[in-house]
């Protein structure tokens, strides 16, 4: 079965510092990976996706993600964190052969001023 | 451009009552999904639809029914609400079933069952 793990419930980072939100996955076929962000009382918003190609994927709001096949990871990164980046972040994998997306449990990012 | 609109935004029900949550999208998307979000559990798929007139069960379908009579609308029904169905419900859509297609989400319906 395909799965996604986000090992950290919360990540704290100082404003201006680089941030990383971790995600590991388990799939039986090709990985189709996504990152979403959720602000309070809002739905999830798409940030970026990995399908095939470059291992460094660039997305919205200055975020990027690094795909590592050997470590089965897809970590979300940003060179310089903003207080406004504080939100809940979800990693998701598309289950090959079905129409389903599998979501991680989410990581709460808190950027401190 | 409204995107995905969920109605209502909040609702409180008593155990045993029924209700229908409405999801409407104006992007001409083929695929629509209903999720529930509970603390520490991420999003869990309830039901989904790959086109008008079709529905399928997801991970946690028990106690829910759905209908997709029109392409733009996806309805989620609770026939006899239970406290365990207290949750935040999200509807999502995607343009096709392609693997590279992200989902577009509504802002959720917060449902409390007393």
XYZ file of C-alpha atoms in Angstrom:
227
model
C 0.000 0.000 0.000
C 1.148 3.498 -0.741
C 1.764 5.841 2.160
C 3.170 9.188 3.151
C 4.856 10.079 6.419
C 5.512 13.503 7.875
C 7.671 12.753 10.910
C 7.395 16.176 12.567
C 4.145 17.463 14.000
C 5.605 20.957 14.309
C 8.610 22.821 12.998
C 9.753 26.115 14.490
C 12.109 28.406 12.602
C 13.234 31.992 13.015
C 12.232 34.511 10.372
C 14.907 34.813 7.718
C 16.333 31.360 8.370
C 15.966 28.473 5.908
C 13.190 26.015 6.577
C 12.675 22.342 5.816
C 9.510 20.323 6.242
C 10.106 16.602 5.854
C 8.147 14.021 3.908
C 8.909 10.400 3.105
C 6.843 8.150 0.914
C 6.291 4.539 0.037
C 4.959 3.607 -3.389
C 4.979 0.488 -5.509
C 5.289 2.327 -8.814
C 6.289 5.792 -9.926
C 5.878 8.506 -7.291
C 3.579 11.418 -7.989
C 4.131 13.793 -5.089
C 2.515 17.032 -4.015
C 2.809 19.671 -1.311
C -0.169 21.691 -0.062
C -0.483 24.493 2.485
C -3.463 25.160 4.724
C -4.066 28.476 6.460
C -6.523 28.727 9.382
C -10.148 28.137 8.420
C -9.219 27.633 4.773
C -8.927 24.708 2.401
C -5.667 23.252 1.165
C -3.794 25.217 -1.481
C -1.500 23.557 -3.992
C 2.185 24.551 -3.674
C 4.119 22.271 -5.989
C 4.367 18.815 -7.476
C 6.951 16.295 -8.597
C 6.166 14.111 -11.554
C 9.386 13.295 -13.401
C 12.471 15.252 -14.303
C 14.506 17.576 -12.144
C 14.956 16.537 -8.546
C 14.541 20.145 -7.381
C 11.014 21.376 -7.959
C 10.100 25.041 -7.650
C 6.642 26.131 -6.586
C 4.553 28.997 -5.307
C 5.571 31.640 -2.743
C 9.292 30.840 -3.038
C 8.943 27.232 -1.906
C 10.832 24.377 -3.476
C 11.061 20.667 -2.824
C 13.890 18.203 -3.205
C 13.057 14.747 -4.502
C 15.427 11.977 -3.423
C 14.610 8.597 -4.896
C 17.162 6.603 -2.882
C 15.879 8.024 0.399
C 12.230 8.061 -0.800
C 11.912 11.616 0.421
C 10.319 14.799 -0.862
C 11.265 17.539 1.590
C 9.794 21.024 1.304
C 12.284 23.887 1.569
C 12.490 27.644 1.527
C 15.741 29.637 1.710
C 14.366 32.412 3.920
C 11.250 31.936 6.049
C 8.584 34.601 6.528
C 6.191 34.939 9.452
C 3.386 34.670 6.895
C 4.606 31.154 6.000
C 3.236 29.939 9.331
C 0.602 27.358 8.410
C -0.127 23.647 8.205
C 1.685 21.798 5.426
C 0.606 18.518 3.871
C 2.542 16.133 1.687
C 0.500 13.892 -0.625
C 1.142 11.037 -3.027
C -1.041 9.994 -5.892
C -1.752 6.301 -5.805
C -0.829 4.860 -9.194
C -3.595 2.897 -10.853
C -6.339 4.615 -8.849
C -7.840 8.067 -8.571
C -6.850 8.470 -4.955
C -4.447 10.849 -3.246
C -2.890 9.785 0.060
C -2.174 12.619 2.484
C 0.291 12.813 5.331
C -0.839 13.891 8.781
C 0.465 17.421 8.311
C 3.274 19.511 9.814
C 2.587 22.779 11.522
C 5.206 25.372 10.615
C 5.690 28.264 12.990
C 7.965 31.100 11.894
C 9.052 33.263 14.779
C 9.694 36.974 14.347
C -13.574 32.917 -10.302
C -15.164 31.128 -7.331
C -13.338 27.777 -7.732
C -14.743 25.244 -5.258
C -17.573 26.453 -3.021
C -18.878 24.509 -0.047
C -22.241 25.096 1.624
C -22.836 25.498 4.542
C -19.636 26.669 6.269
C -20.787 25.636 9.756
C -23.478 23.375 11.093
C -24.488 21.856 14.407
C -26.655 18.739 14.362
C -28.190 16.486 16.933
C -27.477 12.766 16.862
C -29.798 11.054 14.408
C -30.504 14.099 12.280
C -29.749 14.120 8.584
C -28.189 16.728 6.365
C -26.587 17.287 2.986
C -23.352 19.128 2.296
C -23.100 20.783 -1.078
C -19.968 21.209 -3.152
C -20.023 23.246 -6.344
C -17.141 23.884 -8.747
C -17.106 26.239 -11.701
C -13.904 24.972 -13.351
C -15.510 22.228 -15.454
C -13.500 19.611 -13.542
C -14.260 15.955 -14.125
C -13.116 14.552 -10.778
C -14.507 15.475 -7.375
C -13.693 14.232 -3.881
C -15.006 14.441 -0.330
C -12.547 14.291 2.590
C -12.807 14.627 6.314
C -10.052 16.231 8.356
C -9.532 15.239 11.956
C -6.694 16.349 14.265
C -3.557 14.272 13.831
C -5.078 12.182 11.041
C -4.610 14.303 7.969
C -7.248 14.036 5.271
C -9.177 10.848 4.746
C -11.106 10.167 1.568
C -14.822 9.483 2.058
C -16.132 9.177 -1.498
C -15.108 10.382 -4.898
C -16.509 10.771 -8.413
C -14.750 10.459 -11.752
C -17.583 12.058 -13.711
C -21.226 13.004 -13.801
C -23.419 10.154 -12.618
C -20.553 8.133 -11.105
C -19.446 7.716 -7.503
C -17.061 5.412 -5.664
C -16.113 4.633 -2.070
C -12.978 5.966 -0.485
C -11.208 5.084 2.729
C -13.981 5.903 5.226
C -17.362 5.707 3.451
C -19.530 4.237 6.208
C -22.367 6.518 7.325
C -22.132 8.724 4.229
C -23.744 8.765 0.805
C -22.971 10.882 -2.228
C -24.501 11.913 -5.514
C -23.165 13.578 -8.658
C -26.216 14.333 -10.736
C -24.611 17.362 -12.349
C -20.978 17.697 -13.321
C -20.467 20.828 -11.259
C -22.044 19.540 -8.041
C -21.056 16.804 -5.605
C -23.338 16.225 -2.624
C -22.395 14.471 0.613
C -25.227 13.146 2.754
C -25.381 12.040 6.360
C -28.534 9.993 6.830
C -28.325 9.605 10.611
C -25.609 11.763 12.124
C -23.391 10.343 14.861
C -20.936 12.161 17.184
C -18.070 10.330 15.442
C -18.911 12.311 12.321
C -17.955 15.573 13.997
C -15.214 16.834 11.698
C -14.221 19.356 9.079
C -15.321 18.248 5.631
C -13.473 19.302 2.510
C -14.493 18.988 -1.083
C -11.876 18.948 -3.822
C -11.830 18.715 -7.575
C -9.286 18.049 -10.303
C -9.551 18.690 -13.996
C -8.869 15.092 -15.003
C -7.607 11.911 -13.458
C -4.090 12.478 -14.726
C -1.318 11.746 -12.247
C 0.097 15.248 -12.527
C -3.154 16.976 -11.647
C -3.300 18.784 -8.304
C -6.546 19.082 -6.425
C -8.432 22.313 -5.803
C -10.085 22.541 -2.395
C -13.025 24.385 -0.931
C -12.760 26.141 2.421
C -14.515 23.381 4.305
C -17.668 22.707 6.300
C -17.269 22.510 10.062
C -19.800 20.027 11.364
C -20.540 19.282 15.011
C -22.789 16.418 16.054
C -24.133 16.663 19.592
